[in-house]
Coordinates of C-alpha atoms and ligand atoms in Angstrom, one line a residue:
M10 CA -20.7 5.3 -28.9
R11 CA -23.2 5.0 -26.2
V12 CA -22.6 2.5 -23.4
A13 CA -25.7 0.8 -22.3
V14 CA -26.7 0.4 -18.7
G15 CA -26.3 -3.1 -17.4
L16 CA -24.0 -4.0 -20.3
T17 CA -21.1 -2.2 -18.8
L18 CA -20.0 -4.1 -15.8
C19 CA -22.2 -7.2 -15.4
M20 CA -19.7 -9.5 -17.0
L21 CA -16.7 -7.9 -15.4
L22 CA -14.3 -10.4 -13.8
A23 CA -16.1 -13.4 -15.2
C24 CA -12.7 -14.7 -16.3
I25 CA -11.2 -14.6 -12.9
P26 CA -10.6 -18.2 -11.7
T27 CA -10.7 -17.7 -7.9
A28 CA -14.4 -17.7 -7.2
S29 CA -15.7 -20.4 -4.9
A30 CA -18.6 -22.6 -6.1
Q31 CA -21.4 -20.4 -4.8
F32 CA -19.7 -17.2 -6.0
D33 CA -21.4 -15.9 -9.1
P34 CA -19.5 -12.8 -10.4
E35 CA -22.0 -12.2 -13.2
S36 CA -24.7 -11.3 -10.7
L37 CA -22.6 -8.8 -8.9
Y38 CA -21.7 -5.9 -11.1
A39 CA -24.9 -4.1 -12.0
W40 CA -23.9 -0.4 -12.3
P41 CA -26.0 2.0 -10.3
G42 CA -25.6 5.0 -12.6
D43 CA -26.7 6.3 -15.9
P44 CA -24.8 6.6 -19.2
V45 CA -24.2 10.2 -19.9
D46 CA -22.4 11.4 -23.0
S47 CA -20.9 8.1 -23.7
H48 CA -19.5 7.8 -20.2
V49 CA -20.5 5.4 -17.5
H50 CA -21.8 7.8 -15.0
M51 CA -22.9 7.5 -11.4
T52 CA -24.3 10.6 -9.7
W53 CA -23.2 11.5 -6.2
A54 CA -26.8 11.0 -5.1
A55 CA -26.8 7.4 -6.4
L56 CA -23.5 6.8 -4.8
T57 CA -24.7 8.2 -1.5
L58 CA -27.7 5.8 -1.5
E59 CA -25.6 2.8 -2.4
V60 CA -22.8 3.3 0.1
N61 CA -25.3 3.8 2.9
E62 CA -27.0 0.6 1.8
W63 CA -23.7 -1.2 2.0
A64 CA -23.2 0.0 5.6
D65 CA -26.8 -0.9 6.6
D66 CA -26.6 -4.3 5.0
H67 CA -23.1 -5.4 6.1
P68 CA -22.2 -3.6 9.3
G69 CA -19.7 -6.4 10.1
I70 CA -17.4 -5.4 7.3
V71 CA -18.5 -1.9 6.1
D72 CA -17.7 1.1 8.2
L73 CA -18.9 4.2 6.4
M74 CA -17.8 7.8 7.2
S75 CA -17.6 11.1 5.6
T76 CA -14.3 12.8 5.7
G77 CA -15.7 16.2 5.0
E78 CA -17.7 18.0 2.3
S79 CA -17.1 19.3 -1.2
E80 CA -17.2 23.0 -1.9
L81 CA -20.9 22.6 -2.5
G82 CA -21.5 20.6 0.7
K83 CA -21.6 17.1 -0.7
A84 CA -20.4 14.4 1.7
L85 CA -17.0 12.8 0.8
W86 CA -17.8 9.2 1.6
V87 CA -15.0 6.8 2.7
V88 CA -16.0 3.1 2.6
R89 CA -13.8 1.3 5.1
L90 CA -13.8 -2.5 4.6
S91 CA -12.4 -5.1 6.9
D92 CA -13.6 -7.8 9.2
W93 CA -14.3 -5.3 12.0
S94 CA -15.0 -8.1 14.5
M95 CA -11.2 -8.5 14.7
D96 CA -8.8 -5.6 15.5
T97 CA -5.9 -7.7 14.2
K98 CA -5.2 -10.5 11.8
P99 CA -6.1 -13.9 13.0
N100 CA -2.5 -14.5 14.0
G101 CA -2.5 -11.3 16.2
S102 CA -0.3 -9.1 14.0
A103 CA -1.5 -5.7 12.8
K104 CA -3.6 -5.6 9.7
E105 CA -2.2 -4.1 6.5
I106 CA -3.6 -0.8 5.4
V107 CA -4.6 0.1 1.8
Y108 CA -5.9 3.5 0.7
I109 CA -7.8 4.1 -2.6
D110 CA -9.4 7.2 -4.0
G111 CA -11.3 7.9 -7.2
G112 CA -12.8 10.8 -9.0
H113 CA -10.4 13.6 -8.6
H114 CA -11.5 14.7 -12.1
G115 CA -15.2 15.0 -12.3
N116 CA -15.5 13.9 -15.9
E117 CA -13.3 10.8 -15.5
Y118 CA -16.1 8.4 -14.7
L119 CA -14.2 5.2 -15.1
G120 CA -11.7 6.2 -12.4
T121 CA -14.7 6.6 -10.0
A122 CA -16.1 3.3 -11.4
L123 CA -12.9 1.4 -10.6
A124 CA -12.9 2.7 -7.0
W125 CA -16.5 1.7 -6.7
L126 CA -15.8 -1.7 -8.1
S127 CA -12.8 -2.2 -5.7
A128 CA -15.2 -1.8 -2.8
K129 CA -18.0 -3.8 -4.4
W130 CA -15.8 -6.7 -5.3
Y131 CA -14.7 -7.3 -1.7
I132 CA -18.2 -6.8 -0.2
D133 CA -19.8 -9.2 -2.7
G134 CA -17.0 -11.6 -2.3
W135 CA -17.3 -11.6 1.5
V136 CA -21.1 -12.1 1.3
N137 CA -20.7 -15.0 -1.2
G138 CA -18.0 -16.8 0.7
D139 CA -15.1 -16.1 -1.7
E140 CA -11.9 -17.2 -0.1
E141 CA -9.7 -14.5 -1.5
A142 CA -12.1 -11.7 -0.4
I143 CA -12.5 -13.2 3.1
N144 CA -8.7 -13.6 3.5
V145 CA -8.1 -9.9 2.4
L146 CA -10.8 -8.5 4.8
Q147 CA -9.5 -10.6 7.7
T148 CA -5.9 -9.3 7.2
T149 CA -6.3 -5.9 5.6
E150 CA -8.2 -2.6 6.0
L151 CA -9.3 -1.1 2.7
H152 CA -10.1 2.6 2.9
I153 CA -11.9 3.7 -0.3
L154 CA -12.9 7.3 -1.0
I155 CA -14.9 6.6 -4.2
M156 CA -15.8 10.1 -5.4
L157 CA -13.5 12.9 -4.4
N158 CA -15.0 15.6 -6.7
P159 CA -18.8 15.1 -6.5
D160 CA -19.5 18.7 -7.7
G161 CA -17.3 18.2 -10.8
N162 CA -18.8 14.8 -11.3
D163 CA -22.4 16.1 -11.3
F164 CA -21.5 19.0 -13.7
D165 CA -19.5 16.6 -15.9
T166 CA -16.3 18.7 -15.7
R167 CA -12.7 18.0 -14.8
W168 CA -12.5 20.8 -12.3
N169 CA -14.1 21.4 -8.9
I170 CA -16.7 24.1 -8.5
N171 CA -13.9 26.7 -8.1
Q172 CA -12.4 25.6 -11.5
V173 CA -9.4 24.1 -9.7
D174 CA -7.6 20.9 -10.9
L175 CA -7.7 19.0 -7.6
N176 CA -4.9 16.7 -8.8
R177 CA -2.6 19.7 -8.9
N178 CA -3.6 21.1 -5.5
Y179 CA -1.5 18.8 -3.2
D180 CA 1.3 20.0 -1.0
H181 CA 4.2 18.4 -2.9
Y182 CA 6.1 20.8 -5.1
W183 CA 2.7 22.6 -5.7
N184 CA 2.6 24.8 -8.8
T185 CA 6.2 24.1 -9.8
C186 CA 5.3 22.6 -13.2
P187 CA 3.7 24.2 -16.3
T188 CA 0.1 23.4 -15.3
T189 CA -3.4 24.5 -15.4
Q190 CA -5.5 25.8 -12.5
P191 CA -3.6 24.4 -9.5
G192 CA -5.6 26.6 -7.0
S193 CA -4.5 29.6 -4.9
S194 CA -2.3 27.5 -2.7
A195 CA -1.7 23.9 -1.8
F196 CA -4.9 22.4 -0.2
S197 CA -6.9 25.5 -1.0
E198 CA -9.9 23.3 -1.9
A199 CA -12.2 21.6 0.5
E200 CA -11.9 18.3 -1.4
T201 CA -8.1 18.0 -1.3
A202 CA -7.9 19.3 2.3
A203 CA -10.4 16.6 3.3
N204 CA -8.5 13.9 1.5
S205 CA -5.1 14.8 3.1
A206 CA -6.8 15.1 6.5
Y207 CA -8.1 11.6 6.1
I208 CA -4.8 10.3 4.9
N209 CA -2.9 12.0 7.8
Q210 CA -5.4 10.8 10.4
Y211 CA -6.4 7.3 9.5
V212 CA -4.0 5.7 7.0
T213 CA -0.6 7.0 7.9
D214 CA 0.8 3.5 8.0
A215 CA -0.6 2.5 4.6
D216 CA 1.6 0.2 2.4
L217 CA -0.4 0.9 -0.7
Y218 CA -2.2 4.0 -2.1
V219 CA -3.9 3.8 -5.5
T220 CA -5.6 6.9 -7.0
M221 CA -7.9 6.2 -10.0
H222 CA -8.3 8.4 -13.1
T223 CA -9.4 8.1 -16.8
G224 CA -7.8 9.0 -20.0
V225 CA -4.9 6.8 -21.0
W226 CA -4.3 3.1 -20.7
I227 CA -1.4 3.2 -18.3
I228 CA -0.5 2.8 -14.6
L229 CA 1.9 5.5 -13.3
Y230 CA 4.2 5.5 -10.3
P231 CA 6.2 8.5 -8.9
W232 CA 7.4 10.9 -9.9
G233 CA 5.3 13.2 -11.8
K234 CA 7.6 16.1 -10.8
W235 CA 10.9 14.5 -12.1
P236 CA 11.8 12.2 -14.9
E237 CA 14.2 10.3 -12.7
Q238 CA 13.2 7.0 -11.1
P239 CA 12.1 7.3 -7.5
P240 CA 14.2 6.0 -4.6
D241 CA 12.1 2.8 -4.4
W242 CA 12.4 2.1 -8.1
E243 CA 13.2 -1.5 -7.2
L244 CA 9.8 -2.0 -5.6
F245 CA 8.0 -0.3 -8.5
W246 CA 9.9 -2.2 -11.1
S247 CA 9.4 -5.5 -9.4
I248 CA 5.6 -4.9 -9.3
R249 CA 5.7 -3.7 -13.0
D250 CA 7.5 -6.9 -14.1
T251 CA 5.2 -9.3 -12.2
V252 CA 2.1 -7.5 -13.5
N253 CA 3.3 -7.4 -17.0
A254 CA 4.5 -11.1 -16.9
G255 CA 1.3 -12.6 -15.8
I256 CA -1.6 -10.3 -15.2
S257 CA -1.8 -7.4 -17.7
D258 CA 0.4 -5.9 -20.3
I259 CA -0.8 -2.4 -19.4
P260 CA 2.2 0.0 -19.5
I261 CA 3.6 0.8 -16.0
Q262 CA 5.8 3.9 -15.9
N263 CA 7.2 6.8 -14.0
A264 CA 4.4 9.4 -14.4
N265 CA 6.7 12.2 -15.7
Q266 CA 7.9 10.0 -18.5
G267 CA 4.8 7.9 -19.1
L268 CA 2.5 11.0 -19.3
Y269 CA 4.0 14.4 -18.8
P270 CA 5.5 16.5 -16.0
N271 CA 2.8 17.1 -13.3
C272 CA 3.3 18.6 -9.9
G273 CA 1.1 18.8 -6.8
T274 CA -0.5 15.5 -7.5
S275 CA -2.0 13.2 -4.9
R276 CA 0.4 10.4 -6.2
D277 CA 3.6 12.4 -5.6
Y278 CA 2.1 13.6 -2.2
G279 CA 1.3 10.1 -1.2
Y280 CA 4.8 8.9 -2.0
G281 CA 7.0 12.0 -1.3
V282 CA 5.2 13.2 1.8
M283 CA 3.6 10.1 3.3
G284 CA 6.0 7.5 2.1
F285 CA 3.4 5.2 0.6
P286 CA 4.0 3.0 -2.5
T287 CA 1.6 4.9 -4.8
F288 CA 0.1 4.3 -8.2
T289 CA -2.2 6.2 -10.5
F290 CA -4.5 3.9 -12.4
E291 CA -5.6 5.4 -15.7
T292 CA -8.3 3.7 -17.7
D293 CA -9.3 4.6 -21.2
D294 CA -12.6 4.1 -22.8
E295 CA -14.1 4.5 -26.3
Q296 CA -14.6 8.2 -25.9
F297 CA -10.9 8.7 -25.3
L298 CA -9.7 6.2 -27.8
P299 CA -11.8 6.3 -31.0
G300 CA -11.6 3.0 -32.7
S301 CA -10.5 1.1 -29.7
V302 CA -11.4 -2.5 -30.1
E303 CA -11.1 -3.4 -26.4
N304 CA -14.3 -3.7 -24.6
L305 CA -14.8 -1.4 -21.6
N306 CA -15.6 -4.4 -19.4
D307 CA -12.3 -6.0 -20.3
R308 CA -10.4 -2.8 -19.5
L309 CA -11.9 -2.4 -16.0
G310 CA -11.7 -6.1 -15.4
E311 CA -8.0 -6.1 -16.2
E312 CA -7.3 -3.2 -13.9
M313 CA -9.3 -5.0 -11.2
D314 CA -7.0 -8.0 -11.6
V315 CA -4.0 -5.7 -11.0
M316 CA -5.7 -4.2 -8.0
R317 CA -6.4 -7.6 -6.5
Y318 CA -2.7 -8.6 -7.0
L319 CA -1.6 -5.4 -5.3
I320 CA -4.0 -5.9 -2.4
D321 CA -3.4 -9.6 -2.0
N322 CA 0.3 -9.0 -1.7
V323 CA 0.4 -5.7 0.2
W324 CA 2.4 -7.4 3.0
F325 CA 5.4 -7.3 0.6
W326 CA 5.3 -3.7 -0.4
R327 CA 7.8 -2.6 2.3
A328 CA 11.0 -3.8 3.9
R329 CA 10.5 -6.7 6.4
L330 CA 13.7 -7.2 8.3
V331 CA 14.3 -10.3 10.4
V332 CA 17.5 -10.8 12.4
Q333 CA 18.7 -14.4 11.7
S334 CA 21.7 -14.4 14.1
I335 CA 24.1 -12.1 16.0
T336 CA 27.6 -13.3 16.5
I337 CA 30.0 -11.5 18.8
D338 CA 33.7 -12.0 19.4
D339 CA 35.8 -9.6 21.5
E340 CA 36.0 -7.0 18.7
T341 CA 33.4 -7.7 16.1
L342 CA 29.6 -8.1 15.9
A343 CA 28.3 -9.9 12.8
L344 CA 24.7 -9.4 12.1
D345 CA 23.0 -11.9 9.7
I346 CA 19.8 -10.2 8.6
A347 CA 17.1 -11.0 6.0
N348 CA 14.7 -8.8 4.2
H349 CA 11.5 -10.6 3.3
G350 CA 9.9 -7.6 1.7
E351 CA 10.1 -6.3 -1.8
A352 CA 11.3 -2.8 -0.8
S353 CA 14.9 -2.1 0.1
T354 CA 15.8 -0.1 3.3
S355 CA 18.8 2.1 3.6
M356 CA 19.1 3.4 7.1
A357 CA 18.7 0.4 9.4
S358 CA 20.4 0.1 12.8
L359 CA 20.7 -2.4 15.6
E360 CA 20.7 -1.4 19.3
Y361 CA 21.4 -3.1 22.5
R362 CA 19.4 -1.6 25.4
N363 CA 19.3 -2.3 29.1
P364 CA 15.9 -2.8 30.8
S365 CA 15.6 0.9 31.6
G366 CA 15.9 1.7 27.9
E367 CA 19.5 3.0 28.0
V368 CA 21.3 2.3 24.8
L369 CA 24.4 0.3 25.7
W370 CA 25.5 -0.1 22.1
A371 CA 24.3 1.0 18.7
S372 CA 25.4 0.0 15.2
S373 CA 26.2 2.4 12.4
M374 CA 23.5 2.6 9.7
F375 CA 23.3 -0.1 7.2
G376 CA 21.1 -1.1 4.2
V377 CA 19.4 -4.3 3.2
N378 CA 18.3 -4.9 -0.4
A379 CA 14.8 -6.2 -1.1
T380 CA 14.3 -10.0 -0.9
N381 CA 17.9 -10.4 0.2
S382 CA 20.0 -11.6 3.1
T383 CA 23.2 -10.0 4.2
V384 CA 25.8 -10.1 6.9
V385 CA 27.0 -6.8 8.2
S386 CA 29.9 -6.4 10.7
F387 CA 30.6 -3.8 13.3
E388 CA 33.5 -3.1 15.6
V389 CA 32.4 -3.6 19.2
D390 CA 33.7 -3.7 22.7
D391 CA 32.1 -6.9 24.1
D392 CA 32.0 -5.4 27.6
A393 CA 29.0 -3.5 26.3
F394 CA 27.0 -6.7 26.3
E395 CA 27.7 -7.8 29.9
E396 CA 24.6 -6.1 31.3
A397 CA 21.2 -7.8 30.7
G398 CA 19.4 -6.2 27.8
V399 CA 17.4 -6.5 24.6
W400 CA 18.2 -6.0 21.0
N401 CA 16.2 -3.5 19.0
L402 CA 16.0 -3.1 15.3
N403 CA 15.2 0.3 13.7
Y404 CA 14.6 0.8 10.0
Q405 CA 12.5 2.6 7.5
K406 CA 9.9 0.6 5.6
R407 CA 11.1 2.0 2.3
V408 CA 14.0 4.0 0.9
I409 CA 12.0 7.3 0.5
N410 CA 12.8 9.6 3.3
A411 CA 9.1 10.0 4.2
S412 CA 8.5 6.3 4.8
T413 CA 7.4 5.1 8.3
W414 CA 10.0 4.0 10.8
V415 CA 9.8 0.5 12.4
N416 CA 11.2 -0.1 15.8
E417 CA 11.0 -3.7 16.7
T418 CA 12.4 -5.8 19.6
V419 CA 14.5 -8.6 18.2
D420 CA 13.0 -11.8 19.5
G421 CA 14.6 -13.6 22.5
N422 CA 14.7 -16.8 20.5
T423 CA 17.1 -15.3 17.9
S424 CA 20.4 -17.0 17.9
V425 CA 23.0 -14.8 19.7
V426 CA 26.5 -16.4 19.8
M427 CA 29.5 -15.3 21.7
I428 CA 32.7 -16.8 20.1
Q429 CA 35.0 -18.7 22.4
D430 CA 38.2 -17.1 23.4
A431 CA 41.0 -19.0 21.6
E432 CA 43.5 -19.0 24.5
S433 CA 41.3 -19.7 27.5
G434 CA 38.8 -22.0 25.8
F435 CA 36.0 -20.3 27.7
L436 CA 33.4 -18.1 26.5
T437 CA 34.5 -14.5 26.5
G438 CA 32.8 -12.3 28.9
F439 CA 30.6 -15.0 30.4
G440 CA 30.2 -16.1 34.0
L441 CA 27.6 -18.6 35.0
F442 CA 25.3 -15.9 36.2
N443 CA 26.0 -13.5 33.4
P444 CA 22.7 -12.6 31.8
L445 CA 24.1 -13.3 28.4
A446 CA 24.4 -16.9 29.4
V447 CA 20.6 -17.0 29.3
I448 CA 20.7 -15.7 25.8
L449 CA 23.2 -18.2 24.9
S450 CA 20.9 -21.0 26.0
F451 CA 18.9 -20.2 23.0
V452 CA 21.7 -20.8 20.6
G453 CA 20.6 -23.1 17.9
V454 CA 16.9 -22.2 18.2
S455 CA 15.8 -21.1 14.8
F456 CA 14.5 -17.6 14.4
Y457 CA 11.6 -19.1 12.5
T458 CA 10.1 -20.3 15.7
R459 CA 8.9 -16.9 16.6
R460 CA 8.4 -15.8 13.1
E461 CA 6.3 -18.6 12.0
N462 CA 3.2 -16.4 11.9
D463 CA 5.0 -13.9 9.6
I464 CA 6.3 -16.7 7.5
E465 CA 2.7 -18.1 7.3
D466 CA 1.8 -14.7 6.0
V467 CA 4.5 -14.9 3.4
I468 CA 3.3 -18.3 2.3
N469 CA -0.4 -17.2 2.3
D470 CA 0.4 -14.0 0.5
V471 CA 2.5 -15.7 -2.1
K472 CA -0.4 -18.0 -3.1
P473 CA -2.6 -15.5 -4.9
R474 CA 0.4 -14.1 -6.7
C475 CA 1.0 -17.4 -8.2
E476 CA -2.6 -17.9 -9.2
L477 CA -3.0 -14.7 -11.1
Ligands
LIG529 ZN1 -7.5 12.5 -14.0

């Protein structure tokens, strides 16, 4: 069943209801490649021309670099999209980071096509004034390595030129499953070494990594190595349920159970070593599903809907702790803390430090479930708080051991209350000039005052989720 050029992607996304008046999706998706053996195929040369055109035509949002070369010397292009006139979001906070790669397997053209489309959708949306695309590029960096295996792509083969399966060549339980051609060692291949170098240099703080393949109609989350659910199962299940409820009924499963045991994959590396929430997008096509009645355009369009949901809501794919209040009596500290993110965190702690950084008091470790508030209590000696100081919150963004640590100063406007001593009627431990009196003066001021920017983010980020 030959797929005709021009037919393939031109109508993609026409059903998506977010385009502004002047945004014409039908004009945007002319595919630059050729149909080869019933695949939708783009050569590395065609890709090279196109990504360089993107960079030349849209320098304000497209930053193109090569993260190395394939075994045969072809550049591994990374298209980096954001509003590069701003280092931060409009509200001054750090932009979210998303990493995408495609084309590990050279004969899985639709995986490459979806990565290409992910870049093209945001570029064209920006150019055409689409509100969703503009909002994403003002608040997010998208790093997209469209074709990781250009040698295999041009030879129409799964392997790289050394006959290695690149998606079994990563340094996470490498070669510990029954597998084919994982290479001589982890990262033995130029392509995987370059990909991991990029990940470890430029996107270490990513809150989403999607790797794009072809073969089965499914989205996979970790692990491939084990049948058990990953430590952040709650996050993956929440995303699965939301996608399946309103965006696509594509199956979303643990990779080991949904497909088969696989080790040394970029997905397990991204989650197990880097700590990213990681998904493998698999797309099928007529070649792989004889008799499939679903149009290729619909398939890719549906996965693009899921991608847009994941990108629009990337702010949520980690724990986001906010101290709501701290209450201290002479023996107990009660911490009221909220988690606005959809990932739980299990090893949080609160510290009180003096201005020179010395820790005057530190809590034991505690956990906060996703999208929850909790009050945790600790035994204290309130003398520890007589010296002027600041509160610090330490926690991991997700439950997986590898996830990034956050160390944030708790805002001075947070409510910190010292309970009155029952016998004296005066505040315990307070003199008029005690520094804590200054903190006390903030009692009653809502923590939302400082956090309004973040809350704005929540509100803004929730919107697209509701629309999809
Ligand atoms: Zn694949």
